[in-house]
Coordinates of C-alpha atoms and ligand atoms in Angstrom, one line a residue:
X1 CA 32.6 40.8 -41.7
X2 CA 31.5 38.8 -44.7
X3 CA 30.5 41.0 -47.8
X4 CA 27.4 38.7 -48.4
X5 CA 24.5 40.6 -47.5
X6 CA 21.8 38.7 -45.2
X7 CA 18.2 39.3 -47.0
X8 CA 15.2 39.6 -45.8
X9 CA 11.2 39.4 -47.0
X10 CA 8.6 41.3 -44.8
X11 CA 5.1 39.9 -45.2
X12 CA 2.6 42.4 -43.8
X13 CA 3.4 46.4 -43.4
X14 CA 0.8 47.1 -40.6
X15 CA 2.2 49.0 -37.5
X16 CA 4.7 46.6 -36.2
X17 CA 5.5 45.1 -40.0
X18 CA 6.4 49.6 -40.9
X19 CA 8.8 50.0 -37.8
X20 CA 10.7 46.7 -38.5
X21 CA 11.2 48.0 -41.7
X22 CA 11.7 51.9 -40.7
X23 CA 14.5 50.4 -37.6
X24 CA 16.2 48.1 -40.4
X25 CA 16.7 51.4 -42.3
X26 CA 17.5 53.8 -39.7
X27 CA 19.8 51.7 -37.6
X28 CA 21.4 50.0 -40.9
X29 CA 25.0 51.1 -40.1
X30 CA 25.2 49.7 -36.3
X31 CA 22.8 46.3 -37.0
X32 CA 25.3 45.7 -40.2
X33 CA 28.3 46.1 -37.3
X34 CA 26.3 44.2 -34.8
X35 CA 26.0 41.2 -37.0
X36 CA 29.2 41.5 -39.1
X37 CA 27.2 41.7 -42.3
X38 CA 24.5 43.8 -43.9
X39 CA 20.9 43.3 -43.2
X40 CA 19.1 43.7 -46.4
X41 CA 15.2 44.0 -46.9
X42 CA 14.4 43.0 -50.3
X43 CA 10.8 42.2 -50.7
X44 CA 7.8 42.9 -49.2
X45 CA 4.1 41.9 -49.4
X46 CA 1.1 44.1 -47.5
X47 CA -2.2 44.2 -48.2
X48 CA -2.4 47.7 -49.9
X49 CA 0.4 48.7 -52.0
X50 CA -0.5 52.3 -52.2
X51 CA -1.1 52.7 -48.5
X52 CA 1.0 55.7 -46.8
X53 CA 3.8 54.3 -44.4
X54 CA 5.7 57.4 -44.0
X55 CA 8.9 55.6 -46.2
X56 CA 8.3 54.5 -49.8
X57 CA 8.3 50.9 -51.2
X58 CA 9.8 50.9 -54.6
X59 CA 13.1 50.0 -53.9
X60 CA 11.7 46.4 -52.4
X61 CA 10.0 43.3 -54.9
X62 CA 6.9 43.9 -54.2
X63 CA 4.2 40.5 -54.3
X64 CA 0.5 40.9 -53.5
X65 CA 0.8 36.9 -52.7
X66 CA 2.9 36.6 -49.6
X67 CA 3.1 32.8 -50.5
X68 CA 5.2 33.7 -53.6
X69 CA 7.9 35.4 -51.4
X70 CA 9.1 31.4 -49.8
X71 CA 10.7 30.7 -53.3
X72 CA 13.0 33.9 -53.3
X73 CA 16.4 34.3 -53.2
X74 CA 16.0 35.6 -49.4
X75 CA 17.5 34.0 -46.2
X76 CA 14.5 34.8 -43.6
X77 CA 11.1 35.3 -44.2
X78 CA 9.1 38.0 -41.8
X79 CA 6.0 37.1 -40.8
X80 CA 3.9 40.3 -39.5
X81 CA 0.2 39.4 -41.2
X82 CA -1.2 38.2 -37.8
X83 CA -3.9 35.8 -36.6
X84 CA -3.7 31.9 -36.3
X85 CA -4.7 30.4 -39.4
X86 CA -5.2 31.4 -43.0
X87 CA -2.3 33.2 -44.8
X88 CA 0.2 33.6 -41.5
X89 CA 0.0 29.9 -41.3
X90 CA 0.3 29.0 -44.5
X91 CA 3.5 31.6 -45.1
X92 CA 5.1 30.6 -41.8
X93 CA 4.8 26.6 -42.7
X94 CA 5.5 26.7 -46.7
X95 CA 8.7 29.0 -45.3
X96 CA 10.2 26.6 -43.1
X97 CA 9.7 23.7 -45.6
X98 CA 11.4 25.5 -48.3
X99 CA 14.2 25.9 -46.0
X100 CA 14.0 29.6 -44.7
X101 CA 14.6 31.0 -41.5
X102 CA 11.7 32.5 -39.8
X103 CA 10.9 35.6 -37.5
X104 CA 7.4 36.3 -36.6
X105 CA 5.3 38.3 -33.9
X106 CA 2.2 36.4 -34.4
X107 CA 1.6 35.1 -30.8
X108 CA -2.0 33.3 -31.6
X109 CA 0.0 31.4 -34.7
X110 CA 2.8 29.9 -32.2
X111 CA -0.1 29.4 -29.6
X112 CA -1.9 27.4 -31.7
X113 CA 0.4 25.9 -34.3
X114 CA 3.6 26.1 -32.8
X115 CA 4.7 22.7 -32.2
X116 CA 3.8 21.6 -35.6
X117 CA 5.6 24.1 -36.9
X118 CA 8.9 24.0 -34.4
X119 CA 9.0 20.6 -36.0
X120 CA 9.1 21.5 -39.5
X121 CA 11.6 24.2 -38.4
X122 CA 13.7 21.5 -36.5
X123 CA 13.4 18.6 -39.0
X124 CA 14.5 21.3 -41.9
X125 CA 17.4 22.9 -39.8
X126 CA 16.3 26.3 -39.2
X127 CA 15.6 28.9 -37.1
X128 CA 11.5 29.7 -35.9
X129 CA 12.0 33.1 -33.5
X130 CA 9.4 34.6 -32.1
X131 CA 10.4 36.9 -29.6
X132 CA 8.4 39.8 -30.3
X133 CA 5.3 37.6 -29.8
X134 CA 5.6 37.6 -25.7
X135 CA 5.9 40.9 -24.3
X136 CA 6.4 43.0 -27.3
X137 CA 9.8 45.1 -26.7
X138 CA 10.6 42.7 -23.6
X139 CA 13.3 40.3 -24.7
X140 CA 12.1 37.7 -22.4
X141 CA 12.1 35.0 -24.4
X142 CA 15.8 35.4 -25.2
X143 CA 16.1 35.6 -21.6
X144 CA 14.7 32.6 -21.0
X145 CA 16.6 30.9 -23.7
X146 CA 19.8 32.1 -22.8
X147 CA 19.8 33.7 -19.3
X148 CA 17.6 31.2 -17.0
X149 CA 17.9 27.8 -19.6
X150 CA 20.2 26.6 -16.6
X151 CA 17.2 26.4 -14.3
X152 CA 13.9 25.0 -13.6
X153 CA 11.6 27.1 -13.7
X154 CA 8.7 27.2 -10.8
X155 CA 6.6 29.7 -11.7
X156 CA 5.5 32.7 -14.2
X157 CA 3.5 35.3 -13.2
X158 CA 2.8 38.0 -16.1
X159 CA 1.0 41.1 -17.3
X160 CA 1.6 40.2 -20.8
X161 CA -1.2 42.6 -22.3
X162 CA -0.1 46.1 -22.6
X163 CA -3.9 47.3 -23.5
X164 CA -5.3 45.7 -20.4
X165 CA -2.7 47.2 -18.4
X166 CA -3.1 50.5 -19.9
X167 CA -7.1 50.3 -19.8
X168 CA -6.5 49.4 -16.0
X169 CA -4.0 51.7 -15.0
X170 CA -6.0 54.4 -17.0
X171 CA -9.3 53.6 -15.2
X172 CA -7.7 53.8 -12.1
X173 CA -5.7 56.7 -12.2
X174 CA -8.8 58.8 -14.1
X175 CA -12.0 57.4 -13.1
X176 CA -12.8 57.1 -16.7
X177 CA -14.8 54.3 -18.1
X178 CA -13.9 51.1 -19.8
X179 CA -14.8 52.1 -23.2
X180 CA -13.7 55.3 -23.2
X181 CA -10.3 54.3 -21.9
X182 CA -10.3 51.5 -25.1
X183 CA -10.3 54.1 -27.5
X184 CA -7.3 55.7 -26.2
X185 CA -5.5 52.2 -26.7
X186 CA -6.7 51.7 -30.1
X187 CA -5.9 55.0 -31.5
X188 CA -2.1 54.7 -29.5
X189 CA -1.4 51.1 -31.2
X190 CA -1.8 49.1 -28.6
X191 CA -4.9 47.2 -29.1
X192 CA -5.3 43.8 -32.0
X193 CA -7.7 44.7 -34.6
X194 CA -10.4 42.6 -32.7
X195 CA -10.0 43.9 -29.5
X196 CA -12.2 41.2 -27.7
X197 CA -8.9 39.2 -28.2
X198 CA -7.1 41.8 -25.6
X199 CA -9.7 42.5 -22.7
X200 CA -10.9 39.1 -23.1
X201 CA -7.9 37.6 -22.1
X202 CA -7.1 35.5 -25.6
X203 CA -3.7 37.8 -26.3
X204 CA -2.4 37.2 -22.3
X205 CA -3.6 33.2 -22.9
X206 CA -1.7 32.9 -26.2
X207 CA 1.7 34.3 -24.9
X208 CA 1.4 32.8 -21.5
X209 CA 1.3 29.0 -23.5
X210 CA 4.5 30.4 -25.3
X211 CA 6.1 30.8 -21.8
X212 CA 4.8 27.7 -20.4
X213 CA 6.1 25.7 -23.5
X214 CA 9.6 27.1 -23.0
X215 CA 9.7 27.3 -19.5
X216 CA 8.2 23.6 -18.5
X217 CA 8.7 21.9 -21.5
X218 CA 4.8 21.8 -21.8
X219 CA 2.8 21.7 -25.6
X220 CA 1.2 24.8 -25.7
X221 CA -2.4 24.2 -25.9
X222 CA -5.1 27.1 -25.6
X223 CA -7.9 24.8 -24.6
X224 CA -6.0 23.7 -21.2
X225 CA -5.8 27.3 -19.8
X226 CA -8.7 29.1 -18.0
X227 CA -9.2 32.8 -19.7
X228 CA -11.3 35.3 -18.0
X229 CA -10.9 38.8 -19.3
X230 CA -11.3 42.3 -17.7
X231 CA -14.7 43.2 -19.3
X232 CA -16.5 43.0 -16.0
X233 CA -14.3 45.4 -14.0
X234 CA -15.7 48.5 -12.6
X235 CA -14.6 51.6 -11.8
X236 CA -15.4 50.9 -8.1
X237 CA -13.5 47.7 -8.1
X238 CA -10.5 49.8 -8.9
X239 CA -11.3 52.5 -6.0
X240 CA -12.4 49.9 -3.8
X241 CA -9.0 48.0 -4.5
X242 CA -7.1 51.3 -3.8
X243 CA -9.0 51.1 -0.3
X244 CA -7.3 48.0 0.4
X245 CA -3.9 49.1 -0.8
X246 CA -3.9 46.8 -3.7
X247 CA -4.3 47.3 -7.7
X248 CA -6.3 45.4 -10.5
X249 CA -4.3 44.1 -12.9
X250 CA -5.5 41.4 -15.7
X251 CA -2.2 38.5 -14.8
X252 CA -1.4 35.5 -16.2
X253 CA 0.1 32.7 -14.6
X254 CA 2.0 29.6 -15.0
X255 CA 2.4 27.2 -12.2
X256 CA 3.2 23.5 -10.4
X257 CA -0.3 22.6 -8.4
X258 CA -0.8 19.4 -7.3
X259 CA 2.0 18.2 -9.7
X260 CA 0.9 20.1 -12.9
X261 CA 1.9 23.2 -14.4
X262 CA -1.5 25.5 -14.7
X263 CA -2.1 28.3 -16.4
X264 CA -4.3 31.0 -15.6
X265 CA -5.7 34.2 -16.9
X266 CA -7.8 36.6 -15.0
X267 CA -7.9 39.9 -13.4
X268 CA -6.6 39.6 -9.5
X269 CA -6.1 42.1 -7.2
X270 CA -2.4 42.7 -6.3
X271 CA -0.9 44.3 -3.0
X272 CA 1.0 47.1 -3.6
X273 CA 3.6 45.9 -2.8
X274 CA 3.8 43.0 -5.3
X275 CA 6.1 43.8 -8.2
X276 CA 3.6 43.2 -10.8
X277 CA 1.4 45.9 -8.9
X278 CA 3.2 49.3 -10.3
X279 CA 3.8 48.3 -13.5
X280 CA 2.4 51.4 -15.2
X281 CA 0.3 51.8 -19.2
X282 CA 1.7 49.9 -21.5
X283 CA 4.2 48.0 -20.0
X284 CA 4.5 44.3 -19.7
X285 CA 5.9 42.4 -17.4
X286 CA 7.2 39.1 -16.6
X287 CA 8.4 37.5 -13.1
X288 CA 9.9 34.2 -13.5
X289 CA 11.1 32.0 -10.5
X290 CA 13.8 29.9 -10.9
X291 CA 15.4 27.2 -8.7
X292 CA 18.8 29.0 -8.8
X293 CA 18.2 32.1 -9.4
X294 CA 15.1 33.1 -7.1
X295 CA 13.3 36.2 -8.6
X296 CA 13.7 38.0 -11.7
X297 CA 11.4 40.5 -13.3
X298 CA 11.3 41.6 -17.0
X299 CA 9.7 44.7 -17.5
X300 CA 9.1 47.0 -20.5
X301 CA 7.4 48.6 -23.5
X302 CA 5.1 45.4 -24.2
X303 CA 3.4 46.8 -27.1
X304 CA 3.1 49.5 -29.6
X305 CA 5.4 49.5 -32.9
X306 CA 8.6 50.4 -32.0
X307 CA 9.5 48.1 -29.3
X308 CA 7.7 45.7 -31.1
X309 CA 10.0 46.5 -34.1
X310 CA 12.9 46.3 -31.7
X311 CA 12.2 42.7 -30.8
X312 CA 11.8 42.0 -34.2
X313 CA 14.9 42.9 -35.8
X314 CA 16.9 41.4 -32.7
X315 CA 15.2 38.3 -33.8
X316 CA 16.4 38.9 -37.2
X317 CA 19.8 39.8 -36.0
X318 CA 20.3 36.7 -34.0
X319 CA 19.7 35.1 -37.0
X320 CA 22.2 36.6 -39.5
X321 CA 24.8 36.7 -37.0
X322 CA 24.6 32.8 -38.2
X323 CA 23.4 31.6 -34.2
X324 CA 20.9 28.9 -33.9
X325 CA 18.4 27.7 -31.5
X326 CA 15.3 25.4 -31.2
X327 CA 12.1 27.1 -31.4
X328 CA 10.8 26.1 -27.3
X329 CA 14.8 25.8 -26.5
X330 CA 13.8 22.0 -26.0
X331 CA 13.1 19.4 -29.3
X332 CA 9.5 19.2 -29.6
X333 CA 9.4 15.5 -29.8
X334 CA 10.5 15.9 -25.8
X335 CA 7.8 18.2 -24.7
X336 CA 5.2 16.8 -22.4
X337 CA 1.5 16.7 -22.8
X338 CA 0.0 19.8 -20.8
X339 CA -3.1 18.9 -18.3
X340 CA -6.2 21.0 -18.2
X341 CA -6.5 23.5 -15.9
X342 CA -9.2 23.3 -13.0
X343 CA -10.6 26.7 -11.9
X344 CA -12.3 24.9 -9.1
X345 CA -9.1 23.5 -7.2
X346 CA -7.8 27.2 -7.5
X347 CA -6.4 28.3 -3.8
X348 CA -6.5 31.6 -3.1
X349 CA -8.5 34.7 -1.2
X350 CA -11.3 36.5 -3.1
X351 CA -13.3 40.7 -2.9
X352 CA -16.6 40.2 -3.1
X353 CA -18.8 43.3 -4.4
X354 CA -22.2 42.1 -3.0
X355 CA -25.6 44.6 -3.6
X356 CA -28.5 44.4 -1.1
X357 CA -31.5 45.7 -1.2
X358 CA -32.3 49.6 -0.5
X359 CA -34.3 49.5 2.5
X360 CA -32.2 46.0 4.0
X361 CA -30.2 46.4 7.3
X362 CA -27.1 45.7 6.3
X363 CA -25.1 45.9 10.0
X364 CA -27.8 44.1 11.7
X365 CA -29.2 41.6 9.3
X366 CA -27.5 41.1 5.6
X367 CA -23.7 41.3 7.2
X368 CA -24.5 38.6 10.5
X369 CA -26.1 36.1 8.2
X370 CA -23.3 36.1 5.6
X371 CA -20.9 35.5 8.7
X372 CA -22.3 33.0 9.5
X373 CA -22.3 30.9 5.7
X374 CA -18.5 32.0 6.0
X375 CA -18.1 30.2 9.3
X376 CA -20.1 27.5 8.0
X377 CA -17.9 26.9 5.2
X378 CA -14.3 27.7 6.8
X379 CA -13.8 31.0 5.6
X380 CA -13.4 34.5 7.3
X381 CA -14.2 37.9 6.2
X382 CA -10.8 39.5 6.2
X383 CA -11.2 43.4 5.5
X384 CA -14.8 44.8 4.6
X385 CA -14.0 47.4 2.4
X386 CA -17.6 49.6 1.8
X387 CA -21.5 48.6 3.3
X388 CA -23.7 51.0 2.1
X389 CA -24.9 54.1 1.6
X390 CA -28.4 53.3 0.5
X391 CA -28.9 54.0 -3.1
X392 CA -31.9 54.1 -5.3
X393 CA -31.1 50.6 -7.0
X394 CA -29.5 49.1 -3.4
X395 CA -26.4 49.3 -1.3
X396 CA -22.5 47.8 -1.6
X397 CA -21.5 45.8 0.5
X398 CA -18.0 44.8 -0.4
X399 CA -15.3 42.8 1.4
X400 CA -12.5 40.4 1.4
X401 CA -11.8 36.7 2.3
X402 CA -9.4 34.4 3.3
X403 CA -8.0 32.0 1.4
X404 CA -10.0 29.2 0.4
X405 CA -10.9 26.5 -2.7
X406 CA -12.6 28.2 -5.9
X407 CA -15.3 25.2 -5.5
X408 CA -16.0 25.8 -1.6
X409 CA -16.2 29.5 -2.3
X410 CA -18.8 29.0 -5.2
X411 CA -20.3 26.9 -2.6
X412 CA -20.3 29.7 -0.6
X413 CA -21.9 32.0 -3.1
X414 CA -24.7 30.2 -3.6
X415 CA -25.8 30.2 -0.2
X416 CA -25.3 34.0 0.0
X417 CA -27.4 34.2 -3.0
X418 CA -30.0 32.6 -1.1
X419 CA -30.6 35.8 1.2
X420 CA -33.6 37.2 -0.2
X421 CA -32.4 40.6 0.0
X422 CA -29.1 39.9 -1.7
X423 CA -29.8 41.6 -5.4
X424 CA -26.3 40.4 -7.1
X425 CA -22.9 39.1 -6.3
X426 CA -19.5 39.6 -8.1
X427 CA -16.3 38.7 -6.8
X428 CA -12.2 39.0 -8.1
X429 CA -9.7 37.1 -7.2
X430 CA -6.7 38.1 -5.0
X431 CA -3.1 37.6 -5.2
Ligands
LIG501 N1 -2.4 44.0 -28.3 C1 -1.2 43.6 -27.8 C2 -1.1 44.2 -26.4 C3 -0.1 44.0 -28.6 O1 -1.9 45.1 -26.1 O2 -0.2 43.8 -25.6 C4 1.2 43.4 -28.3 O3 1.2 42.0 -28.3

C-alpha cells in the first residue's frame, strides 16, 4: 500500500461518465484495497456545470476545456465525451503525448483512430484501455488479453449491441413495433444519442473491428466490414422465425474465409439452440473460438451506466495497480493490413418473405415456378414457413433455403422477381 494517491480526470459526466464517478465514490474503500492505493478523482470537465447528476461537483477542478485537463498533475485521463473525432480525439491524443495514461469507452474513437493512437500510447510508454468500449459491463477484452492471448483465435461471433438486442427481444416477446420498442431503449440508457448508429449496425461494426484487431492482429478499419442494420425487420419476421424455432438477433462476426478474416454485421436468424439465440434485453454477448480452448461465451450487462461504469473503473484499476499492456495486446507496427469484406462470396442459408399478388395461385402457380429457379440455380427450399391467406394488398409466401453463395442467391432473386405476380421480395440471412 503506497500512501501516494493514484489521480484521476473525468472528461464528460453523461450517463456512463456519472456512474464512473458515483462507483469511484461508493466502492472507494474496497478499489483503494484492490489496488493497494487510493483512487482519487480530481477534476472533471462536462458540458454543463450546473446539470443535476444526483452527487455534487465542487469538490473536483472543474474545466469547461477538457483539453486543459492533459497538463494536470493527474496520472490518467478519462475519456467519456463520445464520438470519433472532434474533442474525444483531440483529448485522447494530446493525453497520451503528454504522457498520461488513458481509459476510454468511446468505441467509434478506437474504431477509427485507434492504431494511430495505440502508437502514441506505445511510443510514450503508457497505457490506452478501452474495455468498456466492447460489450459494455462484459470484461471481454481483458479476457482476451489475458485469458485466451495463448491462442489463435478462429472466430467471433457477437451481439455486441445491447439496444438491438433489447429492440429484438422486445419485439418478439410483445408484438410491439420497432419504434415503439426504441423509445423504451432510449429512455432506459441504452441507446447513443444518434440512434441510427445502434439499429444501423455502426455501434456492433465499431466494436467488432476492436475484437478483430485484438484477436487476429488485424488494423481495425470500418470501411472493410459489411454493416447492415435491423431497420427492415418486421414483426412477422420475428413470429415467422419463432415458427421455425429460431430467433432474430442483429450479430456480428469475425472470421477466416478463403484465407481472410471478414467481418460482418447483419441481422441472421439463429436456431434456438445456438448460444447467441437466448441472450435476453440488454445483454451482450461474445463467443470466441480458440484453437485450444474450443468454445467460450462472454455474456452480460452490455450497456446501460452501471456496468458500463464497472468496466470503466476496472480499466482504471488495472492501471493504478501499476500493470501494463499494449493497447491490441500486439505492437501496432505488427498488425496486418485487413481485406475488404465481400458480401457476395458469403456462404450460408437464407428466409425469404416473398408477397404475391391477391388473386395469384400460390400452390399451383407462384410456388412450382419458384421451384423450379431454385433447381435451376442449385438451391432447395428447405422449410416453407407461411403461403397465404389472401390479403387485400397480396399474400406471404415465406420460406427457407439451403445453403448457398450470396451472389448465386441474388441471382436467384432476380429471376423470382421476374414472375409477374411476385409484388416484393425480402430475405435474412440464417445462421
Ligand atoms: N448504445 C450501446 C448499446 C451502448 O446499445 O449497446 C453500449 O455500447
Amino acid at each position: 500500500m503506497t500512501d501516494k494517491p493514484f489521480k484521476i480526470a473525468i472528461a464528460g459526466l453523461g450517463t456512463v461518465g456519472a456512474g464512473v464517478a458515483q462507483l469511484l465514490n461508493m466502492n472507494h474503500d474496497h478499489i483503494k484495497q484492490r489496488c493497494g492505493r487510493q483512487v482519487l478523482l480530481n477534476a472533471v470537465s462536462a458540458r454543463s456545470k450546473n446539470k443535476d447528476r444526483g452527487f455534487g461537483i465542487e469538490k473536483f477542478q472543474w474545466f469547461d476545456n477538457p483539453l486543459q485537463m492533459v497538463t494536470l498533475d493527474v496520472d490518467l485521463i478519462v475519456e467519456l465525451i463520445g464520438g470519433a473525432d472532434g474533442v474525444a480525439y483531440d483529448l485522447v491524443k494530446a493525453a497520451l503525448q503528454n504522457k498520461k495514461q488513458v481509459v476510454t469507452a468511446n468505441k467509434a474513437l478506437i474504431a477509427t483512430h485507434g492504431e494511430e493512437l495505440a502508437e502514441i500510447a506505445e511510443s510514450n510508454g503508457v497505457n490506452l484501455m478501452f474495455d468498456a468500449a466492447v460489450a459494455g459491463g462484459v470484461p471481454i477484452l481483458h479476457g482476451l488479453r489475458d485469458g485466451v492471448c495463448a491462442n489463435k483465435v478462429s472466430s467471433f461471433m457477437a451481439l455486441l449491441n445491447g439496444t438491438c438486442n433489447f429492440i429484438l427481444t422486445t419485439m418478439a416477446a410483445t408484438g410491439r413495433s420497432f419504434e415503439d420498442v426504441l423509445k423504451e431503449a432510449q429512455d432506459k440508457g441504452y441507446a447513443e444519442a444518434d440512434p441510427s448508429t445502434d439499429v444501423d449496425g455502426f455501434d456492433t461494426a465499431h466494436k467488432l473491428a476492436i475484437l478483430a484487431t485484438i484477436g487476429f492482429g488485424i488494423k481495425p478499419d470500418l470501411d472493410h466490414m459489411y454493416v447492415e442494420g435491423i431497420r427492415d425487420i418486421k414483426a412477422d419476421d420475428l413470429s415467422n422465425a419463432a415458427v421455425l424455432n429460431r430467433n432474430i438477433k442483429l450479430v456480428g462476426m469475425a472470421k477466416y474465409h478463403k484465407g481472410k478474416v471478414v467481418q460482418y454485421v447483419y441481422p441472421a436468424l439463429l436456431p434456438v439452440s445456438h448460444p447467441l439465440a437466448d441472450v435476453p434485453g440488454n445483454k451482450s454477448a461474445v463467443l470466441v473460438t480458440g484453437d485450444y480452448v474450443g468454445d467460450l461465451l462472454f455474456l452480460g450487462a452490455g450497456a446501460g451506466q452501471n456496468p458500463t461504469a464497472s468496466s470503466v473503473v476496472s480499466d482504471i484499476m488495472y492501471v493504478a495497480r501499476g500493470e501494463k499492456s499494449l493497447p491490441f495486446n500486439i505492437p501496432v507496427q505488427n498488425l496486418s493490413d485487413s481485406l475488404p469484406t465481400e458480401i457476395l462470396e458469403r456462404e450460408g442459408a437464407y428466409y425469404l418473405h416473398i408477397v404475391v399478388a391477391a388473386n395469384a395461385d400460390i400452390e399451383k402457380g407462384v410456388l412450382p415456378e419458384i421451384e423450379t429457379i431454385l433447381s435451376e440455380h442449385d438451391i432447395s427450399l428447405e422449410e416453407l414457413v407461411r403461403a397465404g391467406p389472401a390479403g387485400a394488398s397480396g399474400q406471404d409466401l415465406c420460406f427457407t433455403t439451403s445453403s448457398t453463395q450470396e451472389q448465386v442467391f441474388l441471382n436467384l432473386l432476380e429471376k423470382i422477381r421476374e414472375i409477374a405476380e411476385v409484388i416484393s421480395i425480402r430475405f435474412i440471412r440464417m445462421e
